[in-house]
XYZ file of N, CA, C and O in Angstrom:
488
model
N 73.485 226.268 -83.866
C 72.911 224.941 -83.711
C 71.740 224.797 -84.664
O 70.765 225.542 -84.564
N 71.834 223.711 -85.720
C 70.359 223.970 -86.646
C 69.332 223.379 -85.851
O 69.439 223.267 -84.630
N 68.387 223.016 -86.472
C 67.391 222.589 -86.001
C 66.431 221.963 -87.154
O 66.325 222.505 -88.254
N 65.754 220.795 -86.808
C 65.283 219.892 -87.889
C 63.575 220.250 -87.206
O 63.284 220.078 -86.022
N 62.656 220.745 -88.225
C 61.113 220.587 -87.759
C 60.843 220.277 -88.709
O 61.158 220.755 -89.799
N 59.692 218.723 -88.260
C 58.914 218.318 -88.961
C 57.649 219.106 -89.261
O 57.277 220.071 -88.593
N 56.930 218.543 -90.470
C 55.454 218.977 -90.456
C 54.473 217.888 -91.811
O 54.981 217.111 -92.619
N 53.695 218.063 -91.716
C 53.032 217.293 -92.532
C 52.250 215.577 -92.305
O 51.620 214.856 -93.078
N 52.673 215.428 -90.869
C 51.415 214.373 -90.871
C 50.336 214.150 -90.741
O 49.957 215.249 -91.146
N 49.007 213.404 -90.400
C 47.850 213.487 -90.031
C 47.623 212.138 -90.108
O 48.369 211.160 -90.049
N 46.094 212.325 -90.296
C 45.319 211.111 -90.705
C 44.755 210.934 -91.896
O 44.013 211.737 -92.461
N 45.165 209.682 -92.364
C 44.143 209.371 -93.723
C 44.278 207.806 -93.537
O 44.856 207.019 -92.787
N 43.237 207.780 -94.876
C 42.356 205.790 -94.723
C 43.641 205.376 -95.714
O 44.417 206.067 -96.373
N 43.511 203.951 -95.519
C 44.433 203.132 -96.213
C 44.224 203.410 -97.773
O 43.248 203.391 -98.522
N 45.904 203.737 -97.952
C 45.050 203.530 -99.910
C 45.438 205.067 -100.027
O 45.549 205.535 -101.160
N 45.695 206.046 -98.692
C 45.953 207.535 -99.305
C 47.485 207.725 -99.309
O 48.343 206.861 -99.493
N 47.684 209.384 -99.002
C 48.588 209.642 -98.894
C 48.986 211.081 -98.688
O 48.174 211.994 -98.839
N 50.133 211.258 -98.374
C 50.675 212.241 -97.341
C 51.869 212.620 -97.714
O 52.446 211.851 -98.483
N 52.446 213.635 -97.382
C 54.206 214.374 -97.827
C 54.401 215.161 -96.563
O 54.019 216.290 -96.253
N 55.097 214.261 -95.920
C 56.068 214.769 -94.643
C 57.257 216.077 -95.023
O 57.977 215.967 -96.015
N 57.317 216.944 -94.365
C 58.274 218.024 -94.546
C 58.983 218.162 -93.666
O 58.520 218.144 -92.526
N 60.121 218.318 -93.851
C 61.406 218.692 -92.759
C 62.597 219.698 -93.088
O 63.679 219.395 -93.593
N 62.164 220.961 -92.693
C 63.062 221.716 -92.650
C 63.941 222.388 -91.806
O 63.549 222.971 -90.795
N 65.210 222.342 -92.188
C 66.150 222.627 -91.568
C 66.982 223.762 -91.600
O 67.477 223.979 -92.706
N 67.379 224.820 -90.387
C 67.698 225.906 -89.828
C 69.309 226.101 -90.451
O 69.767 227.240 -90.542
N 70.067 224.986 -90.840
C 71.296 225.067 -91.363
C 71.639 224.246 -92.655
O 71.044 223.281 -93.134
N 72.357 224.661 -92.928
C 72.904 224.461 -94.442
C 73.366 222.583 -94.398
O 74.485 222.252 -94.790
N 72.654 221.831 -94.035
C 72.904 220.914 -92.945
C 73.390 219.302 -94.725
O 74.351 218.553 -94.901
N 72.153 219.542 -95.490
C 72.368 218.576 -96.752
C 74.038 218.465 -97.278
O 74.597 217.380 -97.434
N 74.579 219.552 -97.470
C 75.783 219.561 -97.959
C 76.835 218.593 -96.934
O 77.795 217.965 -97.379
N 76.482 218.621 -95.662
C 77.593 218.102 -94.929
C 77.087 216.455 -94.312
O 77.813 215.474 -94.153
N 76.185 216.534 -94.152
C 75.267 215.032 -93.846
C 74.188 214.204 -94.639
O 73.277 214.745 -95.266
N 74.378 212.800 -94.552
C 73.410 212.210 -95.329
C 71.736 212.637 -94.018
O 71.791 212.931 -92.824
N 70.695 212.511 -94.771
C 69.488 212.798 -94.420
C 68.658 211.306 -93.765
O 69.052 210.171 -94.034
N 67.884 211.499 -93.192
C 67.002 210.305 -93.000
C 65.579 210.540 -91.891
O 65.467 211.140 -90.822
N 64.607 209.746 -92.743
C 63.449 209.776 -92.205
C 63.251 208.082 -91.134
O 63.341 206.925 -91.545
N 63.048 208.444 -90.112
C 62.759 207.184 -89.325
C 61.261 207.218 -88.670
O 60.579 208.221 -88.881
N 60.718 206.133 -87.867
C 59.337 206.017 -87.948
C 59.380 205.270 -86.597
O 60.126 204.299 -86.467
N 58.414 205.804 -85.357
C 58.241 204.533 -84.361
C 57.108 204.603 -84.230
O 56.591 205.694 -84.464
N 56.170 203.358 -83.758
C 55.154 202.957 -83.342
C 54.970 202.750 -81.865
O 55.722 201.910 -81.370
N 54.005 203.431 -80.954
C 54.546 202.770 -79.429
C 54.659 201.237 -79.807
O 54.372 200.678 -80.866
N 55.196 200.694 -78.549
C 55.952 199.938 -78.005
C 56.675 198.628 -79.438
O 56.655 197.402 -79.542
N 57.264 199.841 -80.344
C 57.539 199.069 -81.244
C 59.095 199.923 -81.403
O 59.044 201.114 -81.095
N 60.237 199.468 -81.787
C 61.922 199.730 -81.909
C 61.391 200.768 -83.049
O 60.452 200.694 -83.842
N 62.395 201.781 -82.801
C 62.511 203.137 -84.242
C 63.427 202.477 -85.327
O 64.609 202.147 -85.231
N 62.528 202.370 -86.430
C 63.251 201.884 -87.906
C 63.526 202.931 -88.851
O 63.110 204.082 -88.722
N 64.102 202.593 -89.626
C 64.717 203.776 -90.607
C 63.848 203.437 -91.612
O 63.510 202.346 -92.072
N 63.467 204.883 -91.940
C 62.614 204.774 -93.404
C 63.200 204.532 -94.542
O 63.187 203.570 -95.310
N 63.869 205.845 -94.536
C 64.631 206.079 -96.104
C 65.819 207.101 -95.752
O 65.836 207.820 -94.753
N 66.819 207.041 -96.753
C 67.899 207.483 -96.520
C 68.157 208.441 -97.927
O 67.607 208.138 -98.986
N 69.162 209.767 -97.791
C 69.290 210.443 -99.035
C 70.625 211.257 -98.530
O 70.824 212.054 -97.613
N 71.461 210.672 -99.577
C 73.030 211.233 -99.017
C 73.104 212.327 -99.932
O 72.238 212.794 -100.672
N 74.831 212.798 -99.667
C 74.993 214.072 -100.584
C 74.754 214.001 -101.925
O 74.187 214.938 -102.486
N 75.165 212.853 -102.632
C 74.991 212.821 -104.272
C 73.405 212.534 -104.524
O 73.022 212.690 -105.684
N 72.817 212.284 -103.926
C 70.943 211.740 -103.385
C 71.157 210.676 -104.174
O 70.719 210.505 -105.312
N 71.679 210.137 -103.693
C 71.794 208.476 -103.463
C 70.746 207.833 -102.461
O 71.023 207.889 -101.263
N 69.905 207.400 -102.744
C 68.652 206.876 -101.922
C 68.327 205.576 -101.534
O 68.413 204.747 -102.440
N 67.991 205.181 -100.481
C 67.911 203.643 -99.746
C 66.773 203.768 -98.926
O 66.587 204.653 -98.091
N 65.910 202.698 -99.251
C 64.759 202.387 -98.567
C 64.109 201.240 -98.011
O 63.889 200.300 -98.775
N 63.843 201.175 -97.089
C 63.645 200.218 -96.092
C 62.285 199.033 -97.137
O 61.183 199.433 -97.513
N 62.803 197.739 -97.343
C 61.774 196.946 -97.834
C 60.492 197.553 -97.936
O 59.875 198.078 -98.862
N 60.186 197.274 -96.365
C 58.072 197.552 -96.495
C 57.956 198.730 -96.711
O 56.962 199.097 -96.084
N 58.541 199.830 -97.414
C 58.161 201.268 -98.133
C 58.494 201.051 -99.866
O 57.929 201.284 -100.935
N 59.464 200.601 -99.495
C 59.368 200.513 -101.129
C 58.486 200.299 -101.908
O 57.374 199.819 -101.689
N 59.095 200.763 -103.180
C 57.926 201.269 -104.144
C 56.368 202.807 -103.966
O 55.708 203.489 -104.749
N 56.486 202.636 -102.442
C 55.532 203.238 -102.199
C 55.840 204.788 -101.672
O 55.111 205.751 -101.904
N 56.912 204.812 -101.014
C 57.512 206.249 -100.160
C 58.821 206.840 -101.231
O 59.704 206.065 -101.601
N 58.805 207.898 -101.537
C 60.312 208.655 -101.880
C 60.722 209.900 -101.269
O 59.981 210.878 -101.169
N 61.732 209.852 -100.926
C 62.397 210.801 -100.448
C 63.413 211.319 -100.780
O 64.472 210.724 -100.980
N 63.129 213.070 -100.933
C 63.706 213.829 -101.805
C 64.177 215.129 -100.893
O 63.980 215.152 -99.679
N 64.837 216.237 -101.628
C 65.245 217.182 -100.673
C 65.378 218.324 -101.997
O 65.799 218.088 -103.129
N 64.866 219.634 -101.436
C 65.300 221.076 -101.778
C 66.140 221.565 -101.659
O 65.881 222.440 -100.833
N 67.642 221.678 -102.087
C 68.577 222.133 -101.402
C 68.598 223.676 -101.419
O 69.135 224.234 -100.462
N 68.184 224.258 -102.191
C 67.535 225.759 -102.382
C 66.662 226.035 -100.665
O 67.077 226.830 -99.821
N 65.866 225.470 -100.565
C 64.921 225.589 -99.351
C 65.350 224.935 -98.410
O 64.850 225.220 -97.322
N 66.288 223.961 -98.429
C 66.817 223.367 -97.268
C 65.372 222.790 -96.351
O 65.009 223.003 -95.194
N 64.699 221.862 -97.628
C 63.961 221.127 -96.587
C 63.306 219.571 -97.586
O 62.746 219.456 -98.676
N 63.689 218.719 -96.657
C 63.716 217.243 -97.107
C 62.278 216.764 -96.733
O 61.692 217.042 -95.686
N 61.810 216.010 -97.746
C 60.119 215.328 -98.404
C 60.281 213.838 -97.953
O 61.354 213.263 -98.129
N 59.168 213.190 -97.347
C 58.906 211.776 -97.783
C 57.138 212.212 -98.302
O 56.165 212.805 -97.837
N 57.584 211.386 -99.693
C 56.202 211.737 -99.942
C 55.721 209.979 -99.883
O 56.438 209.252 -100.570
N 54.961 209.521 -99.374
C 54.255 208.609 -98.818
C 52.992 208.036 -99.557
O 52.040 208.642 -99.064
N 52.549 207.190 -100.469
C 52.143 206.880 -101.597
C 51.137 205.450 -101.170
O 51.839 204.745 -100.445
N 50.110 204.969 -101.322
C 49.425 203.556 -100.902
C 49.868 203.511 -99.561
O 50.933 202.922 -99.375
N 49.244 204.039 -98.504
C 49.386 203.863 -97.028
C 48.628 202.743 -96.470
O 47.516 202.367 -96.838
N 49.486 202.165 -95.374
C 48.717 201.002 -94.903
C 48.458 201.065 -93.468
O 48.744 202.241 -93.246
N 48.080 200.531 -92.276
C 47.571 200.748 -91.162
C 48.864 200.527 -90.774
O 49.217 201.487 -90.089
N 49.807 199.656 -90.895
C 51.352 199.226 -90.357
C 52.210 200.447 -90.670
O 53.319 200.506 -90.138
N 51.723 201.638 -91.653
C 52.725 203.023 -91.816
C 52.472 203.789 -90.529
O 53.266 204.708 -90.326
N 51.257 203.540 -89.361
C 51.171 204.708 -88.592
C 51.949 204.249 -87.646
O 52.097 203.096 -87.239
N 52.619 205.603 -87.205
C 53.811 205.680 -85.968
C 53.850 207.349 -86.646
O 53.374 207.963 -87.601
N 55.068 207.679 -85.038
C 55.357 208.941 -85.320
C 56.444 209.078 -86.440
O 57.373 208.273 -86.499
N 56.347 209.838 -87.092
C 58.167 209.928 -87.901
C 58.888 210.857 -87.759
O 58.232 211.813 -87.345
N 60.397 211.198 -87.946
C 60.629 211.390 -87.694
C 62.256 212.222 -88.409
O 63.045 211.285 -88.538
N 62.786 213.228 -88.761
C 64.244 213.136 -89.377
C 65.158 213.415 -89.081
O 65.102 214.060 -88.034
N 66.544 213.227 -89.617
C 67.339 213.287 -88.858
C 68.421 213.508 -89.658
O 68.588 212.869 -90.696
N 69.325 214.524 -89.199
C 71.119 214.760 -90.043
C 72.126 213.591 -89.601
O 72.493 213.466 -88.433
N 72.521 212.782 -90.596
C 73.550 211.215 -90.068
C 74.670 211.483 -90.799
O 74.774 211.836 -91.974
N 75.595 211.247 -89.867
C 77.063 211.696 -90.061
C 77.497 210.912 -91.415
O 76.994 209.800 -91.576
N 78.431 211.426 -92.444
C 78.360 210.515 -93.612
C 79.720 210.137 -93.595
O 80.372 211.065 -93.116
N 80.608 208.943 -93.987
C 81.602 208.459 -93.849
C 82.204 208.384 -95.596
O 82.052 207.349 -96.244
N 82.628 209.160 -95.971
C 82.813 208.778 -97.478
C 82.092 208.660 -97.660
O 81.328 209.273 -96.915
N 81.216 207.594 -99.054
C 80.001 207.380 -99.419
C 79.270 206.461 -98.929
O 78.555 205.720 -99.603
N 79.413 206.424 -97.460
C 78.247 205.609 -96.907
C 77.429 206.501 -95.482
O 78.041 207.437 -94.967
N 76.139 206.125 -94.992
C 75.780 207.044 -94.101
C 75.558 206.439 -93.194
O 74.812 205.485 -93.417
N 75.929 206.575 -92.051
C 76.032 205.581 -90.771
C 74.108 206.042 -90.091
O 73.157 206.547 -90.687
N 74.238 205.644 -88.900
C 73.104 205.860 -88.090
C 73.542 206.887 -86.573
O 73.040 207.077 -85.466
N 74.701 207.332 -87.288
C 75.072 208.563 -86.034
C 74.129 209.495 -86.228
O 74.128 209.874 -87.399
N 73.459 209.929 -85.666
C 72.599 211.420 -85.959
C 73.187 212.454 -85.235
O 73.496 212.080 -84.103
N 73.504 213.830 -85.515
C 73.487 214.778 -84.937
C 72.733 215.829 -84.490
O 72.917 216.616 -83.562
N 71.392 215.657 -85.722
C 70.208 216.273 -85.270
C 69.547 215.027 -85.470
O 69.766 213.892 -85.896
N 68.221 216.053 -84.751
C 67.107 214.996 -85.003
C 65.890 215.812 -84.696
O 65.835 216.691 -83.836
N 64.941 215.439 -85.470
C 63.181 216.608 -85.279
C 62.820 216.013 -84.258
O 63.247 215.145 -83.496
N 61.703 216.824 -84.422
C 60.303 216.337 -82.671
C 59.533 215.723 -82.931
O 58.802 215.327 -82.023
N 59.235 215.250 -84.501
C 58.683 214.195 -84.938
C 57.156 214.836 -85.822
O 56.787 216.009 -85.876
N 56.681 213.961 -86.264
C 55.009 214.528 -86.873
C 54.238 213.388 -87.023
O 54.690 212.625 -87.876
N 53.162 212.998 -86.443
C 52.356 211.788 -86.475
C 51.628 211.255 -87.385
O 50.591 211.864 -87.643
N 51.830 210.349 -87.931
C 51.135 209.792 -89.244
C 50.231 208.537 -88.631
O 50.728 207.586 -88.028
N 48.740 208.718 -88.910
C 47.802 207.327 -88.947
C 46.777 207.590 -90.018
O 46.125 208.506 -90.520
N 47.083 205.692 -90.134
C 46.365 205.397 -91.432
C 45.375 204.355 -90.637
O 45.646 203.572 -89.726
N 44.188 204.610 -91.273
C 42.752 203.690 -90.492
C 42.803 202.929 -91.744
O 43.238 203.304 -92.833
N 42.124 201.435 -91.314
C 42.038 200.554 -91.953
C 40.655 200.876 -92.839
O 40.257 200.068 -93.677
């Protein structure tokens, strides 16, 4: 059974920035597209960014330009590196292995981390 652990959030002021880490216990990139998601209490879990087998990458509007997400396949462990942070980036985040259908990646997850907390002060 792999296992997805996050690491790398904290706190910083608006305007910084941060590189979330998620590494994973199984050979997990080769067989699933990747994805970083983000919740805020009492706010719905959104998808950050997405990175399939060919790293084909998709990112949610309000990150763009600003977040990329990348992966080690040597180290078997996937990056959002997080770039001009704003007070609306803090929530927990979160990643996850999503079942891939041909070349598209659904929102099935089979894993999923315990998350790592990101806040940004105004």
């Amino acid at each position: 059974q792999a296992q997805l652990v996050e690491s790398g959030g904290g706190s910083v002021q608006a305007g910084g920035s941060l590189r979330l880490s998620c590494e994973n216990s199984g050979r997990l990139f080769s067989s699933y597209c990747m994805g970083w998601f983000r919740q805020a209490p009492g706010k719905e879990r959104e998808g950050v960014a997405l990175i399939d087998g060919d790293d084909y990458v998709n990112y949610d509007d309000t990150v763009k330009g600003r977040f990329t997400i990348s992966k080690n396949s040597a180290k078997n462990v996937l990056y959002l590196q997080m770039n001009s942070l704003k007070p609306e980036d803090s929530a927990m985040y979160y990643c996850a292995a999503l079942r891939q259908y041909g070349s598209s990646c659904s929102y099935e997850y089979d894993y999923w981390g315990q998350g790592t907390q990101v806040t940004v002060s105004a």
